[in-house]
Short mmCIF file of C-alpha atoms in Angstrom, two decimals:
data_model
loop_
_atom_site.label_atom_id
_atom_site.label_comp_id
_atom_site.label_asym_id
_atom_site.label_seq_id
_atom_site.Cartn_x
_atom_site.Cartn_y
_atom_site.Cartn_z
CA UNK O 1 -58.49 -47.98 -58.67
CA UNK O 2 -59.43 -47.81 -55.10
CA UNK O 3 -55.82 -47.55 -54.18
CA UNK O 4 -55.41 -44.30 -56.09
CA UNK O 5 -58.47 -42.90 -54.39
CA UNK O 6 -56.86 -43.47 -51.05
CA UNK O 7 -53.51 -42.25 -52.29
CA UNK O 8 -55.03 -38.85 -53.23
CA UNK O 9 -57.86 -38.80 -50.73
CA UNK O 10 -56.02 -39.54 -47.41
CA UNK O 11 -53.69 -36.45 -47.63
CA UNK O 12 -56.55 -34.24 -48.91
CA UNK O 13 -58.75 -35.33 -45.88
CA UNK O 14 -55.73 -35.08 -43.53
CA UNK O 15 -55.10 -31.38 -44.73
CA UNK O 16 -58.84 -30.61 -43.80
CA UNK O 17 -58.73 -32.42 -40.41
CA UNK O 18 -55.42 -30.92 -39.42
CA UNK O 19 -56.55 -27.39 -40.49
CA UNK O 20 -59.16 -27.81 -37.56
CA UNK O 21 -57.17 -29.72 -34.98
CA UNK O 22 -53.55 -29.21 -36.14
CA UNK O 23 -52.73 -27.24 -32.99
CA UNK O 24 -53.58 -30.02 -30.53
CA UNK O 25 -50.89 -32.02 -28.65
CA UNK O 26 -51.70 -35.21 -30.53
CA UNK O 27 -51.71 -33.46 -34.00
CA UNK O 28 -48.12 -34.49 -34.63
CA UNK O 29 -49.21 -38.21 -34.22
CA UNK O 30 -52.24 -37.59 -36.35
CA UNK O 31 -49.99 -36.16 -39.00
CA UNK O 32 -47.95 -39.23 -38.99
CA UNK O 33 -51.06 -41.47 -39.21
CA UNK O 34 -52.33 -39.72 -42.28
CA UNK O 35 -48.80 -40.06 -43.81
CA UNK O 36 -48.68 -43.70 -42.94
CA UNK O 37 -52.18 -44.26 -44.61
CA UNK O 38 -50.79 -42.55 -47.70
CA UNK O 39 -47.73 -44.79 -47.94
CA UNK O 40 -49.65 -47.97 -47.40
CA UNK O 41 -52.11 -46.88 -50.24
CA UNK O 42 -49.11 -46.02 -52.43
CA UNK O 43 -47.74 -49.60 -51.75
CA UNK O 44 -51.04 -51.07 -52.74
CA UNK O 45 -51.19 -49.06 -55.97
CA UNK O 46 -47.72 -50.33 -56.74
CA UNK O 47 -48.70 -53.81 -56.33
CA UNK O 48 -51.64 -53.35 -58.75
CA UNK O 49 -49.32 -51.79 -61.37
CA UNK O 50 -46.58 -54.38 -61.02
CA UNK O 51 -49.28 -57.16 -61.28
CA UNK O 52 -51.41 -55.68 -64.05
CA UNK O 53 -49.35 -53.23 -65.95
CA UNK O 54 -50.10 -49.44 -66.56
CA UNK O 55 -53.50 -48.39 -65.21
CA UNK O 56 -56.03 -45.64 -66.20
CA UNK O 57 -58.58 -44.07 -63.86
CA UNK O 58 -61.57 -41.75 -63.88
CA UNK O 59 -62.21 -41.35 -67.71
CA UNK O 60 -58.40 -41.63 -68.32
CA UNK O 61 -57.65 -38.40 -66.49
CA UNK O 62 -55.16 -40.44 -64.23
CA UNK O 63 -52.56 -42.86 -65.56
CA UNK O 64 -50.04 -44.93 -63.60
CA UNK O 65 -47.05 -46.57 -65.31
CA UNK O 66 -43.45 -47.54 -64.56
CA UNK O 67 -42.17 -44.02 -64.66
CA UNK O 68 -44.48 -42.49 -62.09
CA UNK O 69 -45.41 -45.48 -59.72
CA UNK O 70 -42.03 -45.65 -58.13
CA UNK O 71 -42.05 -41.92 -57.66
CA UNK O 72 -45.51 -42.03 -55.98
CA UNK O 73 -44.18 -44.70 -53.51
CA UNK O 74 -40.94 -42.69 -52.93
CA UNK O 75 -43.04 -39.59 -52.23
CA UNK O 76 -45.20 -41.30 -49.84
CA UNK O 77 -42.32 -43.02 -48.11
CA UNK O 78 -40.37 -39.85 -47.57
CA UNK O 79 -43.40 -38.04 -46.58
CA UNK O 80 -43.90 -40.63 -43.82
CA UNK O 81 -40.43 -40.52 -42.52
CA UNK O 82 -40.43 -36.70 -42.61
CA UNK O 83 -43.63 -36.62 -40.54
CA UNK O 84 -41.90 -39.01 -38.06
CA UNK O 85 -38.89 -36.68 -37.86
CA UNK O 86 -41.07 -33.63 -37.39
CA UNK O 87 -42.72 -34.96 -34.15
CA UNK O 88 -39.73 -34.26 -31.86
CA UNK O 89 -38.48 -31.31 -34.07
CA UNK O 90 -41.70 -29.47 -33.77
CA UNK O 91 -42.01 -30.08 -30.07
CA UNK O 92 -38.69 -28.40 -29.61
CA UNK O 93 -39.77 -25.53 -31.83
CA UNK O 94 -42.87 -25.09 -29.79
CA UNK O 95 -40.94 -25.24 -26.48
CA UNK O 96 -38.56 -22.43 -27.85
CA UNK O 97 -41.65 -20.38 -28.91
CA UNK O 98 -41.08 -20.53 -32.63
CA UNK O 99 -44.24 -22.51 -33.25
CA UNK O 100 -47.49 -21.17 -31.81
CA UNK O 101 -50.76 -23.15 -31.88
CA UNK O 102 -51.94 -21.28 -35.09
CA UNK O 103 -48.54 -21.91 -36.77
CA UNK O 104 -48.72 -25.60 -35.82
CA UNK O 105 -52.16 -25.88 -37.30
CA UNK O 106 -50.95 -24.13 -40.62
CA UNK O 107 -47.86 -26.32 -40.71
CA UNK O 108 -49.70 -29.68 -40.28
CA UNK O 109 -52.53 -28.81 -42.70
CA UNK O 110 -50.28 -27.59 -45.37
CA UNK O 111 -47.92 -30.44 -44.95
CA UNK O 112 -50.71 -32.86 -45.86
CA UNK O 113 -51.96 -30.63 -48.75
CA UNK O 114 -48.39 -30.49 -50.06
CA UNK O 115 -48.30 -34.16 -50.10
CA UNK O 116 -51.65 -34.15 -51.92
CA UNK O 117 -50.49 -31.74 -54.66
CA UNK O 118 -47.31 -33.75 -55.45
CA UNK O 119 -49.09 -37.05 -55.63
CA UNK O 120 -51.70 -35.33 -57.85
CA UNK O 121 -48.98 -34.05 -60.25
CA UNK O 122 -47.41 -37.59 -60.47
CA UNK O 123 -50.48 -39.48 -61.18
CA UNK O 124 -52.56 -37.26 -63.42
CA UNK O 125 -52.65 -37.99 -67.23
CA UNK O 126 -53.82 -34.43 -67.98
CA UNK O 127 -51.05 -31.88 -68.69
CA UNK O 128 -53.33 -29.12 -67.56
CA UNK O 129 -54.12 -30.79 -64.20
CA UNK O 130 -50.33 -31.38 -63.87
CA UNK O 131 -49.84 -27.55 -64.19
CA UNK O 132 -52.58 -26.88 -61.72
CA UNK O 133 -50.97 -29.35 -59.23
CA UNK O 134 -47.45 -27.78 -59.54
CA UNK O 135 -49.08 -24.22 -58.98
CA UNK O 136 -50.97 -25.59 -55.93
CA UNK O 137 -47.58 -27.07 -54.57
CA UNK O 138 -46.00 -23.62 -54.98
CA UNK O 139 -48.86 -21.88 -53.06
CA UNK O 140 -48.57 -24.53 -50.22
CA UNK O 141 -44.87 -24.31 -50.13
CA UNK O 142 -44.95 -20.54 -49.75
CA UNK O 143 -47.13 -20.88 -46.61
CA UNK O 144 -44.70 -23.58 -45.20
CA UNK O 145 -41.62 -21.63 -45.85
CA UNK O 146 -43.08 -18.48 -44.12
CA UNK O 147 -44.54 -20.34 -41.14
CA UNK O 148 -42.09 -18.87 -38.72
CA UNK O 149 -43.21 -15.29 -39.70
CA UNK O 150 -39.66 -13.90 -39.26
CA UNK O 151 -38.44 -11.23 -41.68
CA UNK O 152 -35.94 -13.55 -43.23
CA UNK O 153 -38.64 -16.23 -43.73
CA UNK O 154 -41.24 -13.87 -45.15
CA UNK O 155 -38.54 -12.60 -47.59
CA UNK O 156 -37.70 -16.12 -48.67
CA UNK O 157 -41.27 -17.04 -49.14
CA UNK O 158 -41.86 -13.85 -51.15
CA UNK O 159 -38.93 -14.57 -53.44
CA UNK O 160 -40.04 -18.23 -53.78
CA UNK O 161 -43.62 -16.91 -54.78
CA UNK O 162 -42.35 -14.40 -57.28
CA UNK O 163 -39.69 -16.43 -59.02
CA UNK O 164 -41.80 -19.77 -59.16
CA UNK O 165 -44.99 -17.76 -60.08
CA UNK O 166 -43.01 -16.48 -63.00
CA UNK O 167 -41.80 -19.84 -63.79
CA UNK O 168 -45.16 -21.52 -63.52
CA UNK O 169 -46.61 -18.85 -65.80
CA UNK O 170 -43.97 -19.85 -68.51
CA UNK O 171 -45.21 -23.37 -67.96
CA UNK O 172 -48.79 -22.50 -68.50
CA UNK O 173 -47.88 -20.70 -71.79
CA UNK O 174 -46.12 -23.97 -72.78
CA UNK O 175 -49.09 -25.91 -71.94
CA UNK O 176 -51.38 -23.81 -74.02
CA UNK O 177 -49.01 -24.21 -77.06
CA UNK O 178 -48.86 -27.79 -76.36
CA UNK O 179 -52.73 -28.02 -76.55
CA UNK O 180 -52.72 -25.82 -79.78
CA UNK O 181 -50.50 -28.42 -81.44
CA UNK O 182 -52.48 -31.36 -80.16
CA UNK O 183 -55.79 -29.89 -81.10
CA UNK O 184 -54.87 -29.83 -84.70
CA UNK O 185 -54.29 -33.60 -84.63
CA UNK O 186 -56.61 -34.92 -81.97
CA UNK O 187 -59.48 -32.37 -82.12
CA UNK O 188 -60.97 -30.26 -79.38
CA UNK O 189 -63.11 -33.17 -78.15
CA UNK O 190 -60.53 -35.88 -78.20
CA UNK O 191 -58.57 -35.21 -74.89
CA UNK O 192 -55.94 -33.17 -76.47
CA UNK O 193 -54.20 -32.54 -73.13
CA UNK O 194 -54.03 -36.23 -71.98
CA UNK O 195 -50.49 -37.29 -72.08
CA UNK O 196 -51.21 -40.79 -73.44
CA UNK O 197 -53.15 -39.37 -76.32
CA UNK O 198 -50.30 -36.88 -77.00
CA UNK O 199 -47.82 -39.76 -76.77
CA UNK O 200 -49.77 -41.75 -79.43
CA UNK O 201 -49.81 -38.90 -81.95
CA UNK O 202 -46.46 -37.22 -81.05
CA UNK O 203 -45.03 -37.94 -84.44
CA UNK O 204 -47.73 -35.85 -86.08
CA UNK O 205 -47.53 -32.69 -83.85
CA UNK O 206 -46.18 -29.49 -85.44
CA UNK O 207 -42.42 -29.34 -84.76
CA UNK O 208 -42.34 -25.60 -84.58
CA UNK O 209 -45.09 -25.30 -82.11
CA UNK O 210 -43.72 -28.18 -80.01
CA UNK O 211 -40.22 -26.69 -79.96
CA UNK O 212 -41.56 -23.39 -78.58
CA UNK O 213 -43.86 -25.27 -76.25
CA UNK O 214 -40.88 -27.23 -74.77
CA UNK O 215 -38.79 -24.18 -74.28
CA UNK O 216 -41.50 -22.54 -72.17
CA UNK O 217 -42.27 -25.85 -70.34
CA UNK O 218 -38.54 -26.36 -69.73
CA UNK O 219 -37.97 -22.89 -68.34
CA UNK O 220 -41.18 -23.05 -66.20
CA UNK O 221 -40.76 -26.46 -64.62
CA UNK O 222 -36.90 -25.85 -64.53
CA UNK O 223 -37.49 -23.09 -62.21
CA UNK O 224 -39.22 -25.42 -59.77
CA UNK O 225 -36.28 -27.93 -60.28
CA UNK O 226 -33.83 -25.26 -59.20
CA UNK O 227 -31.73 -25.28 -62.45
CA UNK O 228 -29.12 -22.42 -62.88
CA UNK O 229 -29.87 -19.49 -63.51
CA UNK O 230 -33.45 -19.75 -62.21
CA UNK O 231 -32.37 -21.22 -58.87
CA UNK O 232 -32.23 -18.19 -56.58
CA UNK O 233 -35.33 -19.03 -54.65
CA UNK O 234 -34.06 -22.39 -53.55
CA UNK O 235 -31.24 -21.63 -51.07
CA UNK O 236 -33.47 -19.07 -49.17
CA UNK O 237 -36.42 -21.45 -48.99
CA UNK O 238 -34.39 -24.24 -47.54
CA UNK O 239 -32.54 -21.87 -45.11
CA UNK O 240 -35.51 -19.98 -43.64
CA UNK O 241 -38.34 -22.62 -43.58
CA UNK O 242 -38.62 -25.39 -40.97
CA UNK O 243 -36.29 -28.25 -41.59
CA UNK O 244 -38.95 -30.88 -42.31
CA UNK O 245 -40.03 -28.41 -45.19
CA UNK O 246 -36.45 -28.44 -46.41
CA UNK O 247 -36.40 -32.28 -46.36
CA UNK O 248 -39.56 -32.64 -48.54
CA UNK O 249 -38.55 -29.72 -50.83
CA UNK O 250 -35.21 -31.12 -51.68
CA UNK O 251 -36.17 -34.81 -51.63
CA UNK O 252 -39.54 -34.66 -53.27
CA UNK O 253 -40.70 -31.43 -54.93
CA UNK O 254 -37.64 -31.09 -57.14
CA UNK O 255 -38.21 -34.73 -58.30
CA UNK O 256 -41.85 -33.92 -59.22
CA UNK O 257 -40.73 -30.86 -61.18
CA UNK O 258 -38.17 -32.92 -63.10
CA UNK O 259 -40.79 -35.59 -63.74
CA UNK O 260 -42.96 -33.05 -65.49
CA UNK O 261 -39.98 -32.12 -67.69
CA UNK O 262 -39.45 -35.76 -68.51
CA UNK O 263 -42.98 -36.16 -69.68
CA UNK O 264 -42.59 -33.18 -71.97
CA UNK O 265 -39.24 -34.36 -73.27
CA UNK O 266 -40.72 -37.67 -74.42
CA UNK O 267 -43.31 -35.67 -76.55
CA UNK O 268 -40.77 -33.36 -77.90
CA UNK O 269 -38.34 -36.12 -78.97
CA UNK O 270 -41.08 -37.85 -80.85
CA UNK O 271 -42.41 -34.67 -82.46
CA UNK O 272 -39.01 -33.29 -83.51
CA UNK O 273 -37.08 -36.54 -84.23
CA UNK O 274 -33.86 -34.66 -82.92
CA UNK O 275 -32.03 -34.27 -79.71
CA UNK O 276 -32.90 -30.65 -79.14
CA UNK O 277 -34.64 -31.29 -75.82
CA UNK O 278 -31.76 -33.48 -74.60
CA UNK O 279 -29.22 -30.87 -75.69
CA UNK O 280 -31.07 -28.20 -73.65
CA UNK O 281 -31.24 -30.42 -70.57
CA UNK O 282 -27.49 -31.31 -70.87
CA UNK O 283 -26.51 -27.65 -71.16
CA UNK O 284 -28.55 -26.35 -68.25
CA UNK O 285 -27.91 -29.38 -66.26
CA UNK O 286 -24.11 -29.13 -66.68
CA UNK O 287 -24.27 -25.33 -65.83
CA UNK O 288 -26.22 -26.15 -62.78
CA UNK O 289 -23.64 -28.79 -61.51
CA UNK O 290 -20.65 -26.57 -62.04
CA UNK O 291 -22.25 -23.17 -60.76
CA UNK O 292 -23.74 -24.98 -57.61
CA UNK O 293 -20.31 -26.71 -56.84
CA UNK O 294 -18.38 -23.45 -56.78
CA UNK O 295 -21.22 -21.61 -54.89
CA UNK O 296 -20.76 -24.24 -52.11
CA UNK O 297 -17.44 -23.04 -51.35
CA UNK O 298 -18.95 -19.63 -50.16
CA UNK O 299 -21.77 -20.87 -47.86
CA UNK O 300 -21.69 -20.35 -44.05
CA UNK O 301 -25.30 -21.50 -43.23
CA UNK O 302 -25.60 -25.29 -43.16
CA UNK O 303 -28.95 -25.44 -44.69
CA UNK O 304 -27.92 -23.17 -47.56
CA UNK O 305 -24.90 -25.30 -48.18
CA UNK O 306 -26.93 -28.58 -48.74
CA UNK O 307 -29.55 -26.51 -50.65
CA UNK O 308 -26.77 -25.67 -53.14
CA UNK O 309 -25.94 -29.43 -53.00
CA UNK O 310 -29.43 -30.17 -54.19
CA UNK O 311 -28.99 -27.79 -57.09
CA UNK O 312 -25.80 -29.59 -58.04
CA UNK O 313 -27.50 -32.96 -57.87
CA UNK O 314 -30.64 -31.96 -59.75
CA UNK O 315 -28.40 -30.54 -62.45
CA UNK O 316 -26.54 -33.91 -62.59
CA UNK O 317 -29.95 -35.78 -63.00
CA UNK O 318 -31.14 -33.26 -65.76
CA UNK O 319 -27.70 -33.90 -67.52
CA UNK O 320 -28.18 -37.57 -67.33
CA UNK O 321 -31.65 -37.52 -68.85
CA UNK O 322 -30.44 -35.07 -71.49
CA UNK O 323 -27.80 -37.69 -72.45
CA UNK O 324 -30.66 -40.28 -72.91
CA UNK O 325 -30.29 -43.86 -73.64
CA UNK O 326 -30.94 -46.78 -71.40
CA UNK O 327 -27.91 -46.56 -69.18
CA UNK O 328 -28.03 -42.55 -68.56
CA UNK O 329 -31.82 -42.77 -67.97
CA UNK O 330 -31.45 -45.69 -65.53
CA UNK O 331 -28.61 -43.77 -63.76
CA UNK O 332 -30.86 -40.60 -63.62
CA UNK O 333 -33.65 -42.57 -62.07
CA UNK O 334 -31.43 -44.23 -59.61
CA UNK O 335 -29.87 -40.95 -58.69
CA UNK O 336 -33.25 -39.34 -58.26
CA UNK O 337 -34.17 -42.15 -55.84
CA UNK O 338 -30.96 -42.13 -53.75
CA UNK O 339 -30.74 -38.36 -53.65
CA UNK O 340 -34.23 -38.25 -52.20
CA UNK O 341 -33.42 -40.68 -49.50
CA UNK O 342 -29.90 -39.45 -48.55
CA UNK O 343 -30.60 -35.66 -48.83
CA UNK O 344 -33.73 -35.85 -46.71
CA UNK O 345 -31.75 -37.92 -44.14
CA UNK O 346 -29.05 -35.14 -44.08
CA UNK O 347 -31.69 -32.51 -43.30
CA UNK O 348 -33.21 -34.59 -40.53
CA UNK O 349 -29.58 -34.70 -38.96
CA UNK O 350 -29.05 -30.96 -39.80
CA UNK O 351 -32.31 -29.98 -38.15
CA UNK O 352 -31.35 -31.53 -34.86
CA UNK O 353 -27.86 -30.24 -35.07
CA UNK O 354 -29.09 -26.78 -35.58
CA UNK O 355 -31.54 -27.04 -32.66
CA UNK O 356 -28.86 -28.27 -30.41
CA UNK O 357 -26.48 -25.40 -31.33
CA UNK O 358 -29.12 -22.68 -31.58
CA UNK O 359 -27.89 -21.54 -34.88
CA UNK O 360 -27.45 -22.71 -38.56
CA UNK O 361 -24.06 -21.06 -38.86
CA UNK O 362 -21.54 -23.78 -39.46
CA UNK O 363 -18.72 -22.16 -37.62
CA UNK O 364 -20.86 -22.23 -34.41
CA UNK O 365 -21.93 -25.84 -34.79
CA UNK O 366 -19.19 -27.94 -33.19
CA UNK O 367 -18.61 -31.19 -31.27
CA UNK O 368 -21.82 -33.07 -32.49
CA UNK O 369 -20.07 -36.37 -31.87
CA UNK O 370 -20.05 -35.44 -28.13
CA UNK O 371 -23.55 -33.92 -27.90
CA UNK O 372 -25.34 -36.59 -29.81
CA UNK O 373 -23.50 -39.32 -31.60
CA UNK O 374 -26.56 -40.46 -33.42
CA UNK O 375 -26.93 -36.96 -35.07
CA UNK O 376 -23.24 -36.79 -35.67
CA UNK O 377 -22.88 -40.07 -37.38
CA UNK O 378 -26.11 -39.42 -39.35
CA UNK O 379 -24.74 -36.15 -40.67
CA UNK O 380 -21.27 -37.54 -41.46
CA UNK O 381 -22.45 -40.70 -43.15
CA UNK O 382 -25.17 -38.84 -45.03
CA UNK O 383 -22.50 -36.20 -46.28
CA UNK O 384 -20.21 -38.93 -47.46
CA UNK O 385 -23.15 -40.59 -49.04
CA UNK O 386 -24.35 -37.53 -51.00
CA UNK O 387 -20.69 -36.75 -52.04
CA UNK O 388 -20.54 -40.08 -53.85
CA UNK O 389 -18.39 -42.12 -51.55
CA UNK O 390 -18.73 -45.94 -52.29
CA UNK O 391 -20.45 -48.17 -51.60
CA UNK O 392 -23.55 -45.75 -51.28
CA UNK O 393 -25.95 -45.52 -54.11
CA UNK O 394 -24.93 -42.03 -55.05
CA UNK O 395 -21.52 -43.36 -56.08
CA UNK O 396 -23.16 -46.14 -58.32
CA UNK O 397 -25.34 -43.47 -60.17
CA UNK O 398 -22.63 -40.89 -60.53
CA UNK O 399 -20.25 -43.67 -61.89
CA UNK O 400 -22.82 -44.70 -64.57
CA UNK O 401 -23.51 -40.93 -65.45
CA UNK O 402 -19.85 -40.10 -65.84
CA UNK O 403 -18.80 -43.17 -67.74
CA UNK O 404 -21.75 -42.67 -70.19
CA UNK O 405 -20.69 -39.01 -70.51
CA UNK O 406 -17.18 -40.19 -71.34
CA UNK O 407 -18.49 -42.23 -74.29
CA UNK O 408 -21.26 -39.98 -75.52
CA UNK O 409 -20.05 -36.41 -74.56
CA UNK O 410 -16.59 -36.65 -73.68
CA UNK O 411 -16.22 -32.81 -73.66
CA UNK O 412 -18.45 -32.61 -70.58
CA UNK O 413 -16.47 -35.05 -68.46
CA UNK O 414 -13.82 -32.72 -67.14
CA UNK O 415 -16.46 -30.24 -66.04
CA UNK O 416 -18.32 -32.91 -64.16
CA UNK O 417 -15.16 -34.29 -62.49
CA UNK O 418 -13.94 -30.76 -61.36
CA UNK O 419 -17.32 -29.76 -60.11
CA UNK O 420 -17.71 -33.07 -57.99
CA UNK O 421 -14.27 -32.66 -56.68
CA UNK O 422 -14.89 -29.04 -55.60
CA UNK O 423 -18.18 -30.13 -53.96
CA UNK O 424 -16.53 -32.92 -51.95
CA UNK O 425 -13.88 -30.57 -50.61
CA UNK O 426 -16.31 -27.87 -49.70
CA UNK O 427 -18.89 -29.97 -47.91
CA UNK O 428 -16.53 -32.59 -46.30
CA UNK O 429 -14.20 -30.00 -44.81
CA UNK O 430 -17.18 -28.23 -43.04
CA UNK O 431 -19.11 -31.27 -41.90
CA UNK O 432 -15.87 -32.69 -40.39
CA UNK O 433 -15.41 -29.62 -38.18
CA UNK O 434 -19.09 -29.74 -37.19
CA UNK O 435 -18.92 -33.38 -36.03
CA UNK O 436 -15.48 -33.57 -34.43
CA UNK O 437 -14.92 -29.89 -33.25
CA UNK O 438 -14.78 -28.79 -29.50
CA UNK O 439 -18.02 -27.71 -27.99
CA UNK O 440 -19.79 -27.00 -24.61
CA UNK O 441 -23.30 -27.25 -25.77
CA UNK O 442 -25.60 -29.56 -23.73
CA UNK O 443 -28.12 -32.11 -25.28
CA UNK O 444 -31.77 -30.99 -25.67
CA UNK O 445 -34.58 -32.51 -23.60
CA UNK O 446 -36.35 -34.27 -26.44
CA UNK O 447 -34.35 -37.09 -27.95
CA UNK O 448 -33.64 -36.81 -31.72
CA UNK O 449 -35.70 -38.78 -34.23
CA UNK O 450 -32.73 -41.05 -35.45
CA UNK O 451 -34.63 -43.86 -37.05
CA UNK O 452 -35.67 -42.03 -40.13
CA UNK O 453 -32.17 -40.93 -40.66
CA UNK O 454 -30.61 -44.35 -40.54
CA UNK O 455 -33.44 -45.96 -42.40
CA UNK O 456 -32.87 -43.60 -45.34
CA UNK O 457 -29.00 -44.03 -45.16
CA UNK O 458 -29.54 -47.95 -45.03
CA UNK O 459 -31.76 -47.82 -48.10
CA UNK O 460 -29.22 -45.56 -49.87
CA UNK O 461 -26.49 -48.00 -49.07
CA UNK O 462 -28.50 -50.95 -50.19
CA UNK O 463 -29.16 -49.38 -53.60
CA UNK O 464 -25.31 -49.03 -53.97
CA UNK O 465 -24.82 -52.68 -53.44
CA UNK O 466 -28.06 -54.32 -54.68
CA UNK O 467 -31.11 -53.00 -56.66
CA UNK O 468 -34.23 -55.19 -55.94
CA UNK O 469 -35.54 -57.01 -59.03
CA UNK O 470 -38.86 -55.17 -58.98
CA UNK O 471 -37.16 -51.79 -58.71
CA UNK O 472 -34.75 -52.69 -61.25
CA UNK O 473 -37.65 -53.56 -63.60
CA UNK O 474 -39.36 -50.19 -62.89
CA UNK O 475 -36.11 -48.43 -63.69
CA UNK O 476 -35.60 -50.37 -67.06
CA UNK O 477 -39.09 -49.78 -68.18
CA UNK O 478 -39.07 -46.19 -67.34
CA UNK O 479 -35.67 -45.69 -68.91
CA UNK O 480 -37.03 -47.19 -72.26
CA UNK O 481 -40.05 -44.89 -71.93
CA UNK O 482 -37.96 -41.80 -71.53
CA UNK O 483 -35.79 -42.75 -74.52
CA UNK O 484 -33.40 -40.20 -76.00
#
C-alpha cells in the first residue's frame, strides 16, 4: 500500500514545508507540485483497487473499496486544479494587499493540511479516526476562511467554528454510542470501531442504540454537509473566504461529510432492517432542496448565491441516497461527482469575475463577455450545467433522481420540480446580466486560469453523454454497497 502512504504523506509533508516557505514567490508553484504528487498517488491507488479489489492497510485501520476510491481520486483531482487556479488568483490578491506574506504562508500550509484531513477521512476504516479527521478539517477550514482577517471573514470563521463544532460534538456522541453497541458483539479487543468489522456484525447490533447513534451521527455530519436547518455557516464561509477555499469547500468537503453519513447509513440499515435512516435522509434532503431554492431568490452576493446552490444540490444527493436502490444510489454518486466538478469550475470563474469588478455584489458585476470572454463563458456554461441543462452530467443525475422519485415517492416529485424551477430562474437571470450587461471595467494584469474551468466543464459534459466503463463499475459497486 505504498500508494496510500503517498496519498496521505504528500499533503502532510506539503503542509509542513509550506508552513516554512509558503510566503515565497515560488510557493504557489510548490503548492501545485504537492497537489500534483497527491493526484498521481491517488491514481496509482485507484489502479491497485481496480486490479486487486478492496484493500486493507496498517493493521486494517485503513480500507479502500469502490465507495471511497473514486472519491479519493476526485478529491485529489479537484485539489490539483484548485491549486492551479489559486496561482494567478493569489498573485492578484497579493498585489491588492489582501494577502500578506504571513497570510500566504498560512493559506498554502492549511490548504495542504486540509487536503490531508479529507483524504484521511475518506481512507480510514476506523470510525473514530473518521471523526478526528472531520474535526481536523473543521479547524483547518476555520483558518482558511479567516485568512483575510477582515471583520466579516472573522465573523464567518467564528460562526463556522461554533456551528460545526457543535455538530461535530454530536457526531462524537454518536460514535461513542456506536462503539457501545459494537462492544457488546465484537468485544473491546476486537476492533469495535473498524467499519468492516461493524459491517460484518451489523445485524447483531442493538437496534435501539443504533437508532440513537445514527440520529446523532446524522445531525453531526449533516451540519458539515450543510443540510437545512443546520446550514447557516455555509453561505458566510463561502462568501468571506478566498475563492479557492470556496471551491474546495463546496466541491470536496461537503462530499466527505456525506460519505461519512453513507457509511453510517449502511450500518443502520443492517441493524434495524427498516428504512428509518433513508426516511431521515429523504426528509432533510428534500427540506434542504426546497429551502435553498427559495433562499436563492434573495441573494445579492454571487458567492453566497452559489453557496445556497451547493446546499440545494447536497440536499438532492441526500434525498437520492435516502431513496436507496441501485438507480437512486447510482444517480447520487454521479451527482456527487459532477457537482464537485461543475461547482468548483463556477467558483473559479466567479473568483476572477469578482476580482475584475472589485466586488462580489452581482448588481455591480457586468459585461464579463467584453472584459474576459473566457471567464464569461466559463461562468455561463457552468451555471447552465449546474442548473441541469442537457447534455451536462447534472441533467443525467437529476433525471434519474426525479424519475426514481416518481416511482418510489411520488409525493416528493412536485416539491423537487418546483424547487429546481425556482433555482433555475433565480440563478440564470442573475448570471445572464453579469455576463452580457454593460461595463467600463478594464482587464486585470494577470491572465485568468481558464484551463481548470474548462477541464472541469468538459468532464461534466462527458459524464452527461458517456460514463467510462471503469467509473460505471465503481458507481455500480458502490450503489450495491450503500443499498437501501
